[in-house]
XYZ file of C-alpha atoms in Angstrom:
442
model
C 0.034 0.004 -0.032
C 1.422 3.446 -1.034
C 2.245 5.915 1.771
C 0.323 9.119 1.847
C 1.022 12.407 3.579
C -0.756 13.133 6.814
C -3.614 15.640 6.939
C -1.566 18.080 8.962
C 1.340 17.927 6.531
C -0.947 18.455 3.491
C -2.643 21.411 5.337
C 0.769 22.950 6.203
C 1.922 22.509 2.520
C -1.219 24.151 1.289
C -0.903 27.116 3.581
C 2.748 27.700 2.759
C 2.028 27.515 -0.999
C -0.766 29.905 -0.846
C 1.231 32.328 1.317
C 4.192 32.193 -1.071
C 2.080 32.662 -4.106
C 0.217 35.751 -2.514
C 3.565 37.235 -1.465
C 4.928 36.893 -5.025
C 1.700 38.449 -6.368
C 2.152 41.416 -3.894
C 5.866 41.864 -4.722
C 5.180 41.758 -8.415
C 2.262 44.239 -8.045
C 4.420 46.595 -6.034
C 7.701 46.450 -7.970
C 6.881 45.690 -11.579
C 6.312 48.997 -13.357
C 3.545 49.555 -15.807
C 6.103 50.284 -18.534
C 8.103 47.133 -17.883
C 7.820 44.213 -20.357
C 6.885 42.050 -17.305
C 3.826 44.143 -16.645
C 1.713 41.796 -18.664
C 2.520 39.067 -16.146
C 0.437 40.790 -13.629
C -2.375 41.239 -16.154
C -2.240 37.452 -16.882
C -2.449 36.688 -13.242
C -5.432 38.951 -12.665
C -7.379 37.825 -15.786
C -6.331 34.251 -15.378
C -7.713 34.213 -11.825
C -10.982 35.615 -13.027
C -11.314 33.088 -15.978
C -10.269 30.371 -13.518
C -13.390 31.100 -11.433
C -15.689 31.230 -14.452
C -14.197 28.065 -15.912
C -14.617 26.255 -12.596
C -18.214 27.395 -12.337
C -18.830 26.197 -15.983
C -17.019 22.751 -15.107
C -19.592 22.377 -12.200
C -22.370 22.326 -14.595
C -20.714 20.594 -17.684
C -18.245 18.377 -16.004
C -19.727 17.333 -12.585
C -23.477 17.510 -13.371
C -23.368 16.569 -17.017
C -25.383 19.522 -18.284
C -24.158 20.969 -21.544
C -24.768 24.755 -21.041
C -23.464 27.453 -23.321
C -24.999 30.449 -21.428
C -22.042 31.432 -19.416
C -21.394 34.795 -21.359
C -24.990 35.827 -20.634
C -24.670 35.219 -17.016
C -21.386 37.111 -16.905
C -23.005 40.048 -18.711
C -25.656 40.319 -15.884
C -23.042 40.259 -13.153
C -20.823 42.892 -14.953
C -23.844 45.224 -15.504
C -25.248 44.600 -12.013
C -21.938 45.692 -10.541
C -21.168 48.656 -12.916
C -24.602 50.319 -12.747
C -24.406 50.807 -8.947
C -20.682 51.559 -8.759
C -20.557 54.696 -10.949
C -19.879 57.872 -8.798
C -22.782 60.420 -8.837
C -20.546 63.098 -10.316
C -19.625 60.873 -13.363
C -23.345 59.943 -14.251
C -23.621 63.016 -16.682
C -20.511 61.844 -18.593
C -21.343 58.112 -18.670
C -25.139 58.476 -19.447
C -24.647 61.437 -21.723
C -27.286 60.180 -24.133
C -29.773 59.561 -21.368
C -29.723 62.781 -19.361
C -27.531 61.332 -16.560
C -29.297 58.021 -16.081
C -31.921 56.942 -13.675
C -29.957 55.660 -10.658
C -27.614 58.591 -9.930
C -25.772 57.189 -6.893
C -22.955 54.735 -6.071
C -22.975 52.181 -3.294
C -19.192 52.167 -2.712
C -19.274 56.005 -2.637
C -22.040 56.111 -0.074
C -20.231 53.669 2.219
C -16.943 55.446 1.827
C -18.394 58.852 2.619
C -20.283 57.281 5.669
C -17.162 55.730 7.216
C -14.795 58.678 7.031
C -14.574 60.007 3.344
C -12.082 59.718 0.759
C -8.388 59.391 1.871
C -9.313 58.013 5.375
C -8.907 54.303 6.319
C -12.564 54.225 7.153
C -13.302 55.543 3.746
C -10.994 52.932 2.216
C -12.815 50.055 4.090
C -16.197 51.524 3.182
C -15.308 51.705 -0.504
C -14.081 47.969 -0.571
C -17.205 46.934 1.519
C -19.389 48.441 -1.028
C -17.533 46.759 -3.798
C -18.012 43.354 -1.914
C -21.658 43.954 -1.464
C -22.086 44.759 -5.064
C -20.306 41.634 -6.255
C -22.350 39.640 -3.991
C -25.611 41.323 -5.272
C -24.437 40.719 -8.829
C -24.116 36.957 -8.179
C -27.420 36.895 -6.499
C -29.232 38.722 -9.273
C -27.570 36.404 -11.804
C -28.587 33.361 -9.743
C -32.236 34.620 -9.606
C -32.468 35.058 -13.236
C -30.864 31.684 -13.912
C -33.384 30.148 -11.574
C -36.206 31.599 -13.844
C -34.447 30.381 -16.918
C -33.774 26.919 -15.595
C -37.446 26.087 -14.910
C -38.226 25.568 -18.617
C -34.729 24.987 -19.912
C -33.489 22.098 -17.645
C -36.219 19.939 -18.943
C -34.159 19.623 -22.027
C -31.066 17.520 -22.488
C -27.775 17.356 -24.421
C -27.485 19.594 -27.626
C -31.044 21.020 -27.043
C -30.029 22.348 -23.708
C -26.923 23.919 -25.119
C -28.958 25.603 -27.946
C -31.557 26.967 -25.459
C -29.027 28.365 -22.946
C -27.067 29.860 -25.967
C -30.202 31.514 -27.224
C -31.110 32.939 -23.712
C -27.548 34.373 -23.598
C -28.112 36.173 -26.850
C -31.535 37.412 -25.616
C -29.894 38.812 -22.511
C -27.370 40.721 -24.569
C -29.957 42.147 -26.875
C -32.080 43.110 -23.729
C -29.237 45.080 -22.279
C -28.657 46.907 -25.555
C -32.367 47.928 -25.717
C -32.583 51.840 -25.783
C -35.734 51.738 -23.733
C -33.578 50.520 -20.748
C -30.942 53.138 -21.668
C -31.357 55.187 -18.457
C -30.334 52.088 -16.492
C -28.072 50.111 -18.736
C -26.810 53.007 -21.024
C -28.172 51.119 -24.043
C -25.405 49.962 -26.541
C -22.867 52.407 -24.886
C -20.260 51.297 -22.496
C -20.420 51.790 -18.678
C -17.125 53.216 -17.228
C -15.601 55.299 -14.444
C -16.981 52.861 -11.701
C -15.141 51.903 -8.604
C -12.683 49.111 -9.057
C -9.727 47.507 -7.135
C -6.167 48.945 -6.871
C -4.184 45.740 -6.287
C -3.907 42.447 -8.112
C -4.349 40.639 -4.822
C -8.181 41.496 -4.853
C -9.241 39.388 -7.849
C -6.708 36.610 -6.933
C -7.954 36.232 -3.408
C -11.708 36.720 -4.315
C -11.543 34.126 -7.167
C -9.526 31.745 -4.936
C -12.138 31.939 -2.189
C -14.939 31.332 -4.665
C -13.218 28.309 -6.227
C -12.708 26.876 -2.692
C -16.419 27.258 -2.047
C -17.171 25.315 -5.209
C -14.711 22.570 -4.133
C -16.506 22.272 -0.887
C -19.848 22.013 -2.665
C -18.556 19.181 -4.953
C -17.214 17.264 -1.998
C -20.528 17.546 -0.138
C -23.586 15.169 -0.519
C -24.954 17.705 -3.155
C -21.839 17.281 -5.207
C -22.145 13.518 -5.050
C -25.645 13.763 -6.322
C -24.477 15.927 -9.085
C -22.050 13.275 -10.153
C -24.549 10.601 -9.790
C -26.893 12.440 -12.213
C -23.906 12.842 -14.578
C -23.124 9.196 -14.516
C -26.632 7.709 -14.803
C -29.853 9.734 -14.354
C -32.008 6.622 -14.080
C -29.870 5.131 -11.410
C -29.563 8.296 -9.582
C -33.438 8.820 -9.552
C -33.824 5.161 -8.414
C -31.578 5.967 -5.554
C -33.840 8.863 -4.473
C -32.168 11.887 -6.047
C -34.569 14.562 -7.278
C -33.248 15.106 -10.687
C -34.837 18.542 -11.423
C -34.048 19.938 -7.985
C -30.348 19.137 -8.201
C -30.045 20.160 -11.779
C -31.656 23.479 -10.934
C -29.341 23.963 -7.903
C -26.270 23.113 -9.994
C -27.362 25.661 -12.636
C -28.160 28.392 -10.159
C -24.803 27.922 -8.277
C -22.854 27.890 -11.496
C -24.627 31.135 -12.648
C -24.029 32.712 -9.424
C -20.227 32.382 -9.701
C -20.423 33.371 -13.382
C -22.087 36.594 -12.359
C -19.372 37.120 -9.645
C -16.759 36.501 -12.353
C -18.553 38.839 -14.724
C -18.343 41.590 -12.150
C -14.646 40.959 -11.485
C -14.090 41.015 -15.195
C -15.701 44.398 -15.537
C -13.492 45.685 -12.732
C -10.434 44.329 -14.458
C -11.408 45.928 -17.761
C -12.478 49.251 -16.127
C -15.636 49.074 -18.297
C -18.719 46.984 -19.043
C -20.093 46.706 -22.596
C -22.622 44.091 -23.873
C -20.671 43.696 -27.101
C -17.820 41.922 -25.225
C -19.994 39.231 -23.808
C -20.620 37.228 -27.078
C -20.708 33.548 -27.859
C -16.906 33.789 -28.501
C -16.386 34.281 -24.822
C -18.461 31.239 -23.916
C -16.388 29.124 -26.272
C -13.251 30.423 -24.684
C -14.399 29.360 -21.291
C -15.516 25.985 -22.739
C -12.145 25.603 -24.466
C -10.381 26.197 -21.038
C -12.531 23.511 -19.490
C -11.793 21.026 -22.303
C -7.964 21.787 -22.108
C -7.759 21.365 -18.379
C -9.962 18.375 -18.257
C -13.814 18.031 -17.949
C -14.506 17.040 -14.386
C -11.308 18.502 -12.890
C -11.145 21.662 -10.852
C -7.383 21.949 -10.919
C -7.475 21.361 -14.510
C -9.710 24.221 -15.173
C -7.417 26.518 -13.035
C -4.330 25.346 -14.955
C -6.109 25.665 -18.256
C -7.181 29.267 -17.659
C -3.718 30.471 -16.898
C -2.327 28.526 -19.853
C -4.889 29.971 -22.101
C -4.721 33.493 -20.915
C -0.838 33.407 -20.754
C -0.552 32.190 -24.296
C -3.370 34.318 -25.950
C -2.769 37.490 -24.092
C 1.009 37.611 -23.570
C 3.391 34.942 -25.117
C 1.912 34.691 -28.570
C 0.967 38.400 -28.994
C 4.087 39.049 -30.845
C 2.979 36.854 -33.698
C 0.304 39.594 -34.607
C 3.066 42.120 -34.673
C 5.540 40.644 -37.208
C 8.160 39.774 -34.615
C 8.254 36.942 -32.051
C 11.270 35.721 -29.943
C 13.591 37.767 -32.241
C 12.172 36.161 -35.390
C 10.715 38.350 -38.035
C 8.691 37.030 -40.939
C 6.077 38.342 -43.451
C 3.728 35.544 -42.316
C 3.359 37.079 -38.942
C 0.484 39.570 -39.183
C -2.875 40.440 -37.532
C -4.604 37.186 -36.779
C -1.535 34.831 -37.090
C -1.626 34.284 -33.248
C -4.939 32.632 -33.576
C -3.742 30.271 -36.187
C -0.787 29.179 -34.094
C -2.948 28.995 -30.969
C -5.496 26.798 -32.917
C -2.686 24.428 -33.945
C -1.566 24.194 -30.354
C -4.960 23.439 -29.157
C -5.227 20.592 -31.788
C -2.031 19.118 -30.587
C -3.326 19.161 -26.998
C -6.578 17.452 -28.091
C -4.599 14.834 -30.041
C -2.239 13.983 -27.411
C -4.369 14.618 -24.328
C -7.859 13.544 -25.339
C -9.178 13.971 -21.883
C -7.416 17.226 -21.257
C -4.215 17.941 -19.232
C -5.711 16.596 -15.980
C -8.511 14.311 -17.376
C -10.876 13.913 -14.445
C -8.047 13.788 -11.867
C -7.143 16.460 -9.372
C -3.795 17.945 -8.389
C -2.894 16.699 -4.800
C 0.084 16.800 -2.422
C 0.073 13.052 -2.411
C 0.342 12.975 -6.211
C 3.139 15.570 -6.273
C 5.042 13.569 -3.572
C 4.523 10.395 -5.375
C 5.725 12.022 -8.750
C 9.057 13.312 -7.160
C 9.634 10.176 -5.082
C 9.203 7.827 -8.042
C 11.048 9.985 -10.465
C 14.407 8.326 -10.044
C 12.994 4.841 -10.444
C 11.089 5.886 -13.516
C 14.007 7.633 -15.060
C 16.157 4.453 -14.369
C 13.399 2.043 -15.945
C 12.695 4.328 -18.795
C 15.302 2.824 -21.260
C 13.998 -0.789 -20.558
C 10.507 0.348 -20.955
C 11.213 1.848 -24.391
C 13.032 -1.236 -25.425
C 10.028 -3.255 -24.273
C 7.721 -1.025 -26.350
C 9.910 -1.259 -29.458
C 9.934 -5.131 -29.115
C 6.132 -5.074 -28.685
C 5.686 -2.988 -31.783
C 8.082 -5.319 -33.710
C 6.140 -8.447 -32.612
C 2.942 -6.568 -33.708
C 4.341 -5.787 -37.076
C 5.590 -9.401 -37.570
C 2.168 -10.761 -36.536
C 0.508 -8.475 -39.009
C 2.954 -9.568 -41.696
C 2.469 -13.402 -41.016
C -1.396 -12.783 -40.996
C -1.273 -11.033 -44.425
C 0.875 -13.836 -45.742
C -1.443 -16.548 -44.530
C -4.438 -14.737 -46.082
C -2.495 -14.410 -49.393
C -1.604 -18.113 -49.292
C -5.189 -19.056 -48.634
C -6.430 -16.961 -51.568
C -3.859 -18.522 -53.843
C -4.994 -22.089 -52.888
C -8.644 -21.007 -53.459
C -7.811 -19.709 -56.973
C -5.856 -22.951 -57.794
C -8.775 -25.136 -56.658
C -11.238 -23.106 -58.817
C -9.157 -23.572 -61.773
C -8.859 -27.396 -61.143
C -12.748 -27.467 -60.796
C -12.581 -28.623 -57.132
C -15.321 -27.443 -54.944
C -14.340 -24.792 -52.386
C -16.717 -26.212 -49.724
C -18.476 -29.376 -48.974
C -22.251 -29.113 -49.991
C -24.887 -30.014 -47.348
C -26.598 -33.433 -47.786
C -29.960 -33.315 -49.657
C -32.664 -35.669 -48.386
C -35.629 -36.810 -50.573
C -38.182 -37.173 -47.689
C -39.848 -34.884 -45.190
C -40.242 -35.488 -41.461
C -43.458 -34.098 -40.064
C -43.854 -33.572 -36.404
C -47.347 -33.690 -34.946
C -48.458 -31.516 -31.965
C -48.884 -33.295 -28.626
C -52.376 -33.931 -27.461
C -53.936 -34.830 -30.896
């Protein structure tokens, strides 16, 4: 039996790893200048954390419950607008809502709490502003969950592709709804929302997203999470065991939408604006791509996939659109070439990792310790393993060659027999009488 780390050891390792990561984020945020070439690293950490939360919320629905939903961008849109509308300072409403006479809701929750707890520049005002931001993020998630609850009543009676099409349609309806000029005094119509309160340190989205992912992990490991997985594996068996299918599907749908709304509000804060044109189906496909790359049914896979996707798409491959990448200049590198290279990389991942990077497994301290403890033995046994694989492939090739030779020889014998007039098979005997069986009881 393999030895595993004790619970105290794993807890200590987790605390140390989290503390080191947060310290590095703080140091990077404090000492990396905006003009530095490493400034994009902090943007990748911020946006990667937000996308990790959204990808995990989508994985809760698609990977752990087995519901194929494509409405994530619509729920993110609700969260972004719910936060932005109530976070724009009163003095900026005239500039933001210039086409709608300053808008209808001319107040800001963070501004009200900041003034109530000491005003701008004071520690109390600082706490009040961040308290208002936290309450608005929570409100954005709850509003999104409420709308998802109403949408889920008719939609969750569908399955498979029909559910995906229905949720995708609702997402597009929501986007058109927020662009409706009749609601312009609230949503600003098709114009962007800007100048609202946002965070000032990269630690905010990292910590907030991390806490939300931790809550999702706790839910998955609870009795509700096991019911979700039972529905995913076999709905009939789950219902036979007493699981209320619609209730648990609705719960998974609402919880996933809640965290999608939270992620949408964090994304609006990261971008310093909220525009309905940004929350298109392409954004949903990006989130789905992250889930597939990381592994459907793996939380750690979704987190890893989000940072890989954002790091490559937003930073490391950006030079391919500008004609120069890693010191290489080529006429092939022009606007859009980054997408081509990224698509090829995705194809390679799908070919060699059919279940994603993590599959349905999770990253654990036991697995990390096992990997490093068995690394010397695996490196030592690698040459012999390769020789064995080569021998097996050689034996397989020889077996196929022998089978082809036997088939060719059999075919040649058949042709010779046909030329000689010999029968290729023995005919069945033919009888000149018929046996009749009578029914019993006659």
